[in-house]
mmCIF file of C-alpha atoms and ligand atoms in Angstrom:
data_model
loop_
_atom_site.group_PDB
_atom_site.id
_atom_site.type_symbol
_atom_site.label_atom_id
_atom_site.label_comp_id
_atom_site.label_asym_id
_atom_site.label_seq_id
_atom_site.Cartn_x
_atom_site.Cartn_y
_atom_site.Cartn_z
ATOM 1 C CA UNK A 1 35.210 -14.094 -30.304
ATOM 2 C CA UNK A 2 31.584 -14.216 -29.223
ATOM 3 C CA UNK A 3 30.846 -14.095 -25.544
ATOM 4 C CA UNK A 4 27.531 -14.771 -23.953
ATOM 5 C CA UNK A 5 26.508 -11.481 -22.366
ATOM 6 C CA UNK A 6 23.114 -12.625 -21.154
ATOM 7 C CA UNK A 7 22.831 -13.478 -17.504
ATOM 8 C CA UNK A 8 19.938 -15.563 -16.253
ATOM 9 C CA UNK A 9 16.909 -13.703 -14.900
ATOM 10 C CA UNK A 10 17.308 -14.601 -11.222
ATOM 11 C CA UNK A 11 16.767 -12.634 -8.001
ATOM 12 C CA UNK A 12 14.516 -10.134 -9.732
ATOM 13 C CA UNK A 13 11.004 -8.729 -9.332
ATOM 14 C CA UNK A 14 9.310 -7.332 -12.417
ATOM 15 C CA UNK A 15 6.174 -5.215 -12.096
ATOM 16 C CA UNK A 16 3.632 -4.732 -14.860
ATOM 17 C CA UNK A 17 0.166 -3.342 -15.477
ATOM 18 C CA UNK A 18 -2.559 -4.186 -17.986
ATOM 19 C CA UNK A 19 -4.395 -0.856 -18.176
ATOM 20 C CA UNK A 20 -7.437 -2.013 -20.171
ATOM 21 C CA UNK A 21 -8.153 -4.723 -17.604
ATOM 22 C CA UNK A 22 -7.405 -2.615 -14.506
ATOM 23 C CA UNK A 23 -4.899 -5.259 -13.471
ATOM 24 C CA UNK A 24 -1.455 -5.037 -11.986
ATOM 25 C CA UNK A 25 1.061 -7.781 -11.421
ATOM 26 C CA UNK A 26 4.457 -8.851 -10.209
ATOM 27 C CA UNK A 27 6.590 -11.714 -11.371
ATOM 28 C CA UNK A 28 9.539 -12.846 -9.262
ATOM 29 C CA UNK A 29 12.283 -15.416 -9.664
ATOM 30 C CA UNK A 30 14.708 -16.318 -6.887
ATOM 31 C CA UNK A 31 17.978 -18.231 -7.282
ATOM 32 C CA UNK A 32 21.223 -17.357 -5.482
ATOM 33 C CA UNK A 33 19.321 -15.348 -2.834
ATOM 34 C CA UNK A 34 17.224 -18.393 -1.988
ATOM 35 C CA UNK A 35 20.312 -20.597 -1.965
ATOM 36 C CA UNK A 36 22.024 -18.286 0.528
ATOM 37 C CA UNK A 37 19.050 -18.081 2.870
ATOM 38 C CA UNK A 38 18.286 -21.819 2.821
ATOM 39 C CA UNK A 39 21.884 -22.984 3.118
ATOM 40 C CA UNK A 40 22.395 -20.923 6.294
ATOM 41 C CA UNK A 41 19.735 -23.017 8.029
ATOM 42 C CA UNK A 42 20.062 -26.599 6.750
ATOM 43 C CA UNK A 43 16.347 -27.322 7.255
ATOM 44 C CA UNK A 44 14.725 -30.672 6.377
ATOM 45 C CA UNK A 45 13.131 -30.775 2.895
ATOM 46 C CA UNK A 46 9.495 -29.974 3.863
ATOM 47 C CA UNK A 47 10.593 -26.952 5.934
ATOM 48 C CA UNK A 48 12.883 -25.749 3.119
ATOM 49 C CA UNK A 49 10.023 -26.033 0.655
ATOM 50 C CA UNK A 50 7.727 -24.068 2.963
ATOM 51 C CA UNK A 51 10.307 -21.323 3.505
ATOM 52 C CA UNK A 52 11.126 -21.178 -0.227
ATOM 53 C CA UNK A 53 7.422 -20.603 -0.991
ATOM 54 C CA UNK A 54 7.080 -18.036 1.791
ATOM 55 C CA UNK A 55 10.164 -16.097 0.632
ATOM 56 C CA UNK A 56 8.886 -16.004 -2.936
ATOM 57 C CA UNK A 57 5.513 -14.800 -1.708
ATOM 58 C CA UNK A 58 7.155 -12.137 0.465
ATOM 59 C CA UNK A 59 9.208 -10.865 -2.491
ATOM 60 C CA UNK A 60 6.070 -10.765 -4.671
ATOM 61 C CA UNK A 61 4.022 -8.726 -2.211
ATOM 62 C CA UNK A 62 6.950 -6.720 -0.832
ATOM 63 C CA UNK A 63 8.014 -5.548 -4.279
ATOM 64 C CA UNK A 64 4.592 -3.914 -4.740
ATOM 65 C CA UNK A 65 5.350 -1.416 -1.936
ATOM 66 C CA UNK A 66 5.674 2.077 -3.353
ATOM 67 C CA UNK A 67 7.516 3.358 -0.301
ATOM 68 C CA UNK A 68 11.163 2.342 -0.937
ATOM 69 C CA UNK A 69 11.968 2.165 2.804
ATOM 70 C CA UNK A 70 8.706 0.404 3.660
ATOM 71 C CA UNK A 71 8.685 -3.153 4.951
ATOM 72 C CA UNK A 72 6.450 -6.116 4.276
ATOM 73 C CA UNK A 73 6.420 -8.832 6.934
ATOM 74 C CA UNK A 74 4.797 -12.190 6.447
ATOM 75 C CA UNK A 75 4.309 -14.223 9.613
ATOM 76 C CA UNK A 76 2.624 -17.602 9.959
ATOM 77 C CA UNK A 77 2.008 -18.897 13.434
ATOM 78 C CA UNK A 78 0.207 -21.597 15.375
ATOM 79 C CA UNK A 79 0.026 -23.060 18.873
ATOM 80 C CA UNK A 80 -0.522 -26.664 17.847
ATOM 81 C CA UNK A 81 1.409 -27.266 14.611
ATOM 82 C CA UNK A 82 4.730 -28.854 13.716
ATOM 83 C CA UNK A 83 5.787 -25.379 12.595
ATOM 84 C CA UNK A 84 5.318 -22.902 15.420
ATOM 85 C CA UNK A 85 6.575 -19.804 13.600
ATOM 86 C CA UNK A 86 7.566 -18.694 10.123
ATOM 87 C CA UNK A 87 8.781 -15.132 9.538
ATOM 88 C CA UNK A 88 9.884 -13.510 6.281
ATOM 89 C CA UNK A 89 10.363 -9.867 5.507
ATOM 90 C CA UNK A 90 11.237 -7.636 2.579
ATOM 91 C CA UNK A 91 12.533 -4.082 2.689
ATOM 92 C CA UNK A 92 13.988 -2.170 -0.231
ATOM 93 C CA UNK A 93 14.862 -5.355 -2.130
ATOM 94 C CA UNK A 94 16.332 -7.095 0.945
ATOM 95 C CA UNK A 95 14.788 -10.461 1.722
ATOM 96 C CA UNK A 96 15.205 -12.744 4.740
ATOM 97 C CA UNK A 97 13.304 -15.442 6.607
ATOM 98 C CA UNK A 98 13.388 -18.362 9.045
ATOM 99 C CA UNK A 99 11.216 -21.137 10.473
ATOM 100 C CA UNK A 100 10.827 -22.574 13.979
ATOM 101 C CA UNK A 101 9.557 -26.142 14.015
ATOM 102 C CA UNK A 102 9.409 -29.318 16.088
ATOM 103 C CA UNK A 103 11.925 -31.754 14.558
ATOM 104 C CA UNK A 104 10.523 -34.748 16.478
ATOM 105 C CA UNK A 105 6.973 -34.229 15.241
ATOM 106 C CA UNK A 106 8.204 -33.509 11.704
ATOM 107 C CA UNK A 107 9.933 -36.915 11.654
ATOM 108 C CA UNK A 108 6.539 -38.568 12.330
ATOM 109 C CA UNK A 109 4.738 -36.538 9.639
ATOM 110 C CA UNK A 110 4.039 -37.670 6.053
ATOM 111 C CA UNK A 111 6.901 -37.217 3.561
ATOM 112 C CA UNK A 112 5.208 -34.320 1.817
ATOM 113 C CA UNK A 113 3.086 -32.784 4.590
ATOM 114 C CA UNK A 114 0.140 -30.538 3.720
ATOM 115 C CA UNK A 115 -0.120 -26.969 4.972
ATOM 116 C CA UNK A 116 -2.616 -28.200 7.571
ATOM 117 C CA UNK A 117 -0.256 -30.990 8.682
ATOM 118 C CA UNK A 118 2.481 -28.397 9.236
ATOM 119 C CA UNK A 119 0.460 -25.659 10.908
ATOM 120 C CA UNK A 120 -2.747 -27.208 12.273
ATOM 121 C CA UNK A 121 -5.139 -24.331 12.818
ATOM 122 C CA UNK A 122 -2.686 -21.492 12.320
ATOM 123 C CA UNK A 123 -2.991 -17.995 10.986
ATOM 124 C CA UNK A 124 -1.144 -15.757 8.587
ATOM 125 C CA UNK A 125 -0.378 -12.132 9.410
ATOM 126 C CA UNK A 126 0.689 -9.705 6.699
ATOM 127 C CA UNK A 127 2.092 -6.406 7.945
ATOM 128 C CA UNK A 128 2.905 -3.305 5.934
ATOM 129 C CA UNK A 129 5.170 -0.752 7.613
ATOM 130 C CA UNK A 130 5.386 2.581 5.833
ATOM 131 C CA UNK A 131 8.731 4.292 6.233
ATOM 132 C CA UNK A 132 7.612 7.791 5.231
ATOM 133 C CA UNK A 133 4.581 8.033 7.537
ATOM 134 C CA UNK A 134 5.582 5.477 10.182
ATOM 135 C CA UNK A 135 2.150 3.891 9.757
ATOM 136 C CA UNK A 136 1.632 0.172 10.250
ATOM 137 C CA UNK A 137 -1.177 -1.829 8.736
ATOM 138 C CA UNK A 138 -1.718 -5.475 9.615
ATOM 139 C CA UNK A 139 -4.233 -8.022 8.392
ATOM 140 C CA UNK A 140 -4.680 -11.560 9.736
ATOM 141 C CA UNK A 141 -6.356 -14.538 8.052
ATOM 142 C CA UNK A 142 -6.583 -18.255 8.926
ATOM 143 C CA UNK A 143 -3.946 -20.462 7.282
ATOM 144 C CA UNK A 144 -6.517 -22.147 5.064
ATOM 145 C CA UNK A 145 -6.089 -23.701 1.641
ATOM 146 C CA UNK A 146 -3.572 -26.025 0.080
ATOM 147 C CA UNK A 147 -0.617 -23.663 0.286
ATOM 148 C CA UNK A 148 0.622 -20.510 1.910
ATOM 149 C CA UNK A 149 -0.069 -18.788 -1.430
ATOM 150 C CA UNK A 150 -3.784 -19.656 -1.075
ATOM 151 C CA UNK A 151 -3.820 -18.200 2.427
ATOM 152 C CA UNK A 152 -2.181 -14.993 1.180
ATOM 153 C CA UNK A 153 -4.646 -14.678 -1.712
ATOM 154 C CA UNK A 154 -7.468 -15.080 0.848
ATOM 155 C CA UNK A 155 -5.957 -12.226 2.820
ATOM 156 C CA UNK A 156 -6.295 -9.849 -0.127
ATOM 157 C CA UNK A 157 -9.803 -11.012 -0.958
ATOM 158 C CA UNK A 158 -11.090 -11.023 2.655
ATOM 159 C CA UNK A 159 -9.206 -8.147 4.272
ATOM 160 C CA UNK A 160 -8.886 -5.813 1.328
ATOM 161 C CA UNK A 161 -11.641 -6.962 -1.037
ATOM 162 C CA UNK A 162 -9.105 -7.060 -3.886
ATOM 163 C CA UNK A 163 -9.465 -9.991 -6.301
ATOM 164 C CA UNK A 164 -5.985 -11.581 -6.284
ATOM 165 C CA UNK A 165 -4.286 -14.530 -7.932
ATOM 166 C CA UNK A 166 -0.987 -15.970 -6.693
ATOM 167 C CA UNK A 167 0.973 -18.762 -8.400
ATOM 168 C CA UNK A 168 4.191 -20.155 -6.915
ATOM 169 C CA UNK A 169 6.592 -22.651 -8.443
ATOM 170 C CA UNK A 170 9.651 -24.494 -7.212
ATOM 171 C CA UNK A 171 12.238 -26.151 -9.438
ATOM 172 C CA UNK A 172 12.941 -29.828 -8.793
ATOM 173 C CA UNK A 173 16.257 -28.815 -7.187
ATOM 174 C CA UNK A 174 14.276 -26.656 -4.735
ATOM 175 C CA UNK A 175 16.802 -23.850 -5.019
ATOM 176 C CA UNK A 176 15.091 -21.838 -7.766
ATOM 177 C CA UNK A 177 11.573 -20.516 -7.261
ATOM 178 C CA UNK A 178 9.244 -18.267 -9.177
ATOM 179 C CA UNK A 179 5.993 -16.491 -8.442
ATOM 180 C CA UNK A 180 3.226 -14.602 -10.185
ATOM 181 C CA UNK A 181 0.974 -12.116 -8.404
ATOM 182 C CA UNK A 182 -2.023 -10.555 -10.141
ATOM 183 C CA UNK A 183 -4.500 -8.069 -8.733
ATOM 184 C CA UNK A 184 -7.579 -6.314 -9.953
ATOM 185 C CA UNK A 185 -7.709 -2.600 -9.161
ATOM 186 C CA UNK A 186 -10.836 -1.541 -11.061
ATOM 187 C CA UNK A 187 -11.086 2.032 -9.775
ATOM 188 C CA UNK A 188 -7.464 2.624 -8.953
ATOM 189 C CA UNK A 189 -6.086 2.462 -5.430
ATOM 190 C CA UNK A 190 -8.377 5.269 -4.244
ATOM 191 C CA UNK A 191 -11.714 3.634 -4.898
ATOM 192 C CA UNK A 192 -11.654 0.177 -3.373
ATOM 193 C CA UNK A 193 -15.121 0.570 -1.801
ATOM 194 C CA UNK A 194 -16.692 0.530 -5.228
ATOM 195 C CA UNK A 195 -15.695 -3.099 -5.632
ATOM 196 C CA UNK A 196 -18.387 -4.051 -3.126
ATOM 197 C CA UNK A 197 -21.169 -2.841 -5.371
ATOM 198 C CA UNK A 198 -19.892 -4.652 -8.439
ATOM 199 C CA UNK A 199 -20.627 -8.332 -8.551
ATOM 200 C CA UNK A 200 -18.898 -9.321 -11.759
ATOM 201 C CA UNK A 201 -15.492 -8.406 -13.139
ATOM 202 C CA UNK A 202 -15.276 -9.939 -16.617
ATOM 203 C CA UNK A 203 -12.075 -8.056 -17.473
ATOM 204 C CA UNK A 204 -10.424 -9.458 -14.351
ATOM 205 C CA UNK A 205 -11.721 -12.989 -14.783
ATOM 206 C CA UNK A 206 -9.945 -13.192 -18.125
ATOM 207 C CA UNK A 207 -6.651 -12.054 -16.558
ATOM 208 C CA UNK A 208 -7.053 -14.560 -13.702
ATOM 209 C CA UNK A 209 -7.761 -17.415 -16.145
ATOM 210 C CA UNK A 210 -4.583 -16.635 -18.062
ATOM 211 C CA UNK A 211 -2.618 -16.344 -14.808
ATOM 212 C CA UNK A 212 -3.732 -19.819 -13.755
ATOM 213 C CA UNK A 213 -2.017 -21.293 -16.805
ATOM 214 C CA UNK A 214 1.419 -20.161 -15.605
ATOM 215 C CA UNK A 215 3.354 -23.290 -14.692
ATOM 216 C CA UNK A 216 6.180 -23.938 -12.260
ATOM 217 C CA UNK A 217 8.507 -24.943 -15.119
ATOM 218 C CA UNK A 218 8.169 -21.525 -16.793
ATOM 219 C CA UNK A 219 8.372 -19.604 -13.527
ATOM 220 C CA UNK A 220 11.620 -21.307 -12.563
ATOM 221 C CA UNK A 221 13.328 -21.463 -15.980
ATOM 222 C CA UNK A 222 16.210 -19.027 -15.537
ATOM 223 C CA UNK A 223 16.820 -18.965 -19.293
ATOM 224 C CA UNK A 224 13.386 -17.390 -19.822
ATOM 225 C CA UNK A 225 13.512 -13.651 -19.150
ATOM 226 C CA UNK A 226 10.700 -12.499 -16.834
ATOM 227 C CA UNK A 227 9.589 -9.973 -19.424
ATOM 228 C CA UNK A 228 9.167 -12.752 -21.989
ATOM 229 C CA UNK A 229 6.926 -14.623 -19.550
ATOM 230 C CA UNK A 230 4.707 -11.562 -19.123
ATOM 231 C CA UNK A 231 4.462 -10.935 -22.885
ATOM 232 C CA UNK A 232 3.708 -14.582 -23.588
ATOM 233 C CA UNK A 233 0.956 -14.715 -21.023
ATOM 234 C CA UNK A 234 -0.764 -11.517 -22.121
ATOM 235 C CA UNK A 235 0.177 -11.399 -25.812
ATOM 236 C CA UNK A 236 -3.412 -10.683 -26.857
ATOM 237 C CA UNK A 237 -3.700 -7.548 -24.746
ATOM 238 C CA UNK A 238 -3.458 -4.244 -26.620
ATOM 239 C CA UNK A 239 -1.116 -2.846 -23.976
ATOM 240 C CA UNK A 240 1.031 -4.323 -21.204
ATOM 241 C CA UNK A 241 3.333 -1.892 -19.391
ATOM 242 C CA UNK A 242 6.358 -3.331 -17.668
ATOM 243 C CA UNK A 243 8.291 -1.473 -14.963
ATOM 244 C CA UNK A 244 12.037 -1.593 -14.354
ATOM 245 C CA UNK A 245 12.980 -4.924 -12.772
ATOM 246 C CA UNK A 246 14.054 -4.629 -9.133
ATOM 247 C CA UNK A 247 17.001 -6.696 -7.881
ATOM 248 C CA UNK A 248 16.455 -8.790 -4.760
ATOM 249 C CA UNK A 249 19.279 -9.490 -2.328
ATOM 250 C CA UNK A 250 19.578 -11.446 0.879
ATOM 251 C CA UNK A 251 19.655 -8.842 3.598
ATOM 252 C CA UNK A 252 19.602 -8.704 7.368
ATOM 253 C CA UNK A 253 19.910 -5.898 9.895
ATOM 254 C CA UNK A 254 22.085 -7.906 12.238
ATOM 255 C CA UNK A 255 25.677 -6.747 12.649
ATOM 256 C CA UNK A 256 27.913 -6.579 15.713
ATOM 257 C CA UNK A 257 27.525 -2.778 15.749
ATOM 258 C CA UNK A 258 23.741 -2.880 15.500
ATOM 259 C CA UNK A 259 23.410 -5.539 18.207
ATOM 260 C CA UNK A 260 25.831 -3.687 20.517
ATOM 261 C CA UNK A 261 23.735 -0.558 20.020
ATOM 262 C CA UNK A 262 20.495 -2.404 20.920
ATOM 263 C CA UNK A 263 22.112 -4.009 23.974
ATOM 264 C CA UNK A 264 23.437 -0.610 25.001
ATOM 265 C CA UNK A 265 19.854 0.534 25.593
ATOM 266 C CA UNK A 266 19.473 -1.950 28.472
ATOM 267 C CA UNK A 267 20.475 -0.796 31.971
ATOM 268 C CA UNK A 268 24.019 -1.797 32.913
ATOM 269 C CA UNK A 269 22.733 -4.201 35.590
ATOM 270 C CA UNK A 270 20.636 -6.080 33.059
ATOM 271 C CA UNK A 271 23.541 -6.249 30.637
ATOM 272 C CA UNK A 272 25.651 -7.817 33.389
ATOM 273 C CA UNK A 273 22.952 -10.423 34.080
ATOM 274 C CA UNK A 274 22.807 -11.348 30.394
ATOM 275 C CA UNK A 275 26.577 -11.693 30.083
ATOM 276 C CA UNK A 276 28.663 -14.756 30.826
ATOM 277 C CA UNK A 277 31.663 -14.785 33.206
ATOM 278 C CA UNK A 278 33.882 -13.273 30.530
ATOM 279 C CA UNK A 279 31.516 -10.332 30.075
ATOM 280 C CA UNK A 280 30.209 -11.553 26.736
ATOM 281 C CA UNK A 281 26.550 -11.517 25.715
ATOM 282 C CA UNK A 282 25.862 -13.951 22.889
ATOM 283 C CA UNK A 283 23.039 -12.819 20.661
ATOM 284 C CA UNK A 284 21.512 -15.100 18.012
ATOM 285 C CA UNK A 285 20.113 -13.835 14.739
ATOM 286 C CA UNK A 286 17.318 -16.275 13.910
ATOM 287 C CA UNK A 287 17.213 -15.043 10.294
ATOM 288 C CA UNK A 288 20.891 -15.772 9.624
ATOM 289 C CA UNK A 289 21.383 -18.662 12.079
ATOM 290 C CA UNK A 290 24.446 -16.764 13.327
ATOM 291 C CA UNK A 291 25.718 -16.038 16.812
ATOM 292 C CA UNK A 292 27.184 -12.661 17.715
ATOM 293 C CA UNK A 293 29.335 -12.514 20.849
ATOM 294 C CA UNK A 294 29.257 -8.944 22.157
ATOM 295 C CA UNK A 295 31.751 -7.883 24.826
ATOM 296 C CA UNK A 296 30.035 -5.600 27.339
ATOM 297 C CA UNK A 297 32.911 -5.186 29.809
ATOM 298 C CA UNK A 298 34.087 -1.771 28.602
ATOM 299 C CA UNK A 299 30.691 -0.125 28.645
ATOM 300 C CA UNK A 300 29.762 -1.435 32.093
ATOM 301 C CA UNK A 301 32.811 -0.081 33.867
ATOM 302 C CA UNK A 302 31.806 3.461 34.520
HETATM 303 ZN ZN1 LIG B 1 20.766 -11.626 10.692
#
């Protein structure tokens, strides 16, 4: 009896390079991971769509980190928008994220609000934390453009002078997303300064033009292997090297043990002030929308 051994290409990041065009890329598709993150929050549709895009973007950029323990954090923030804060991060294939927003103002907004309608004059911060060296690098750009993907592409162009193309797609159901990330690295990672002196990049422009043809339907079609998408897009290139696909999981650092350990660093008096009459401190994890009641009684009685 024949059995179908193929599983859909979901919750994966596939890296690739096009050596002759000095280009590198990532292609990501999220399914069950996205479902788990979104269903924990029960956000209204526009907020879900925003978080779905931001998570896909975070997986795209995060999966380019060479340092396996390194972390990529994407944070969008504003003082005057419907959304006050959006945070997503990616570390070693673990993805998580949440949004803080004003439900009252969202109810008065258009059905499909623009990025500007959601954030007003906000900004996007992208932070790279290196695990091996402990170094942190952060770049901040205004939340301009039609989408959070545009703002992120601006970050790479403005802060790092790296020509970058980002395409994001969401399936009609909203619970499958895909993304394509392309970058031009003409002199390798060591020689970024040399980009300033070169005004034209014909080899990159061709790659970017092809990248722009990638549609949401292809990005989110789980029956289409990611590798097939890459080959199809760049089938005229003499060489496209694909890397091993990396699995993406929903991950969070919150656990009763971890939270108890963090609380344990506060002086006993402060722990008592935080606790209720029963000696329980309730800690929320914004990423998971979960509450953790931690009993402090035992530790305080010394
Ligand atoms: Zn958590």
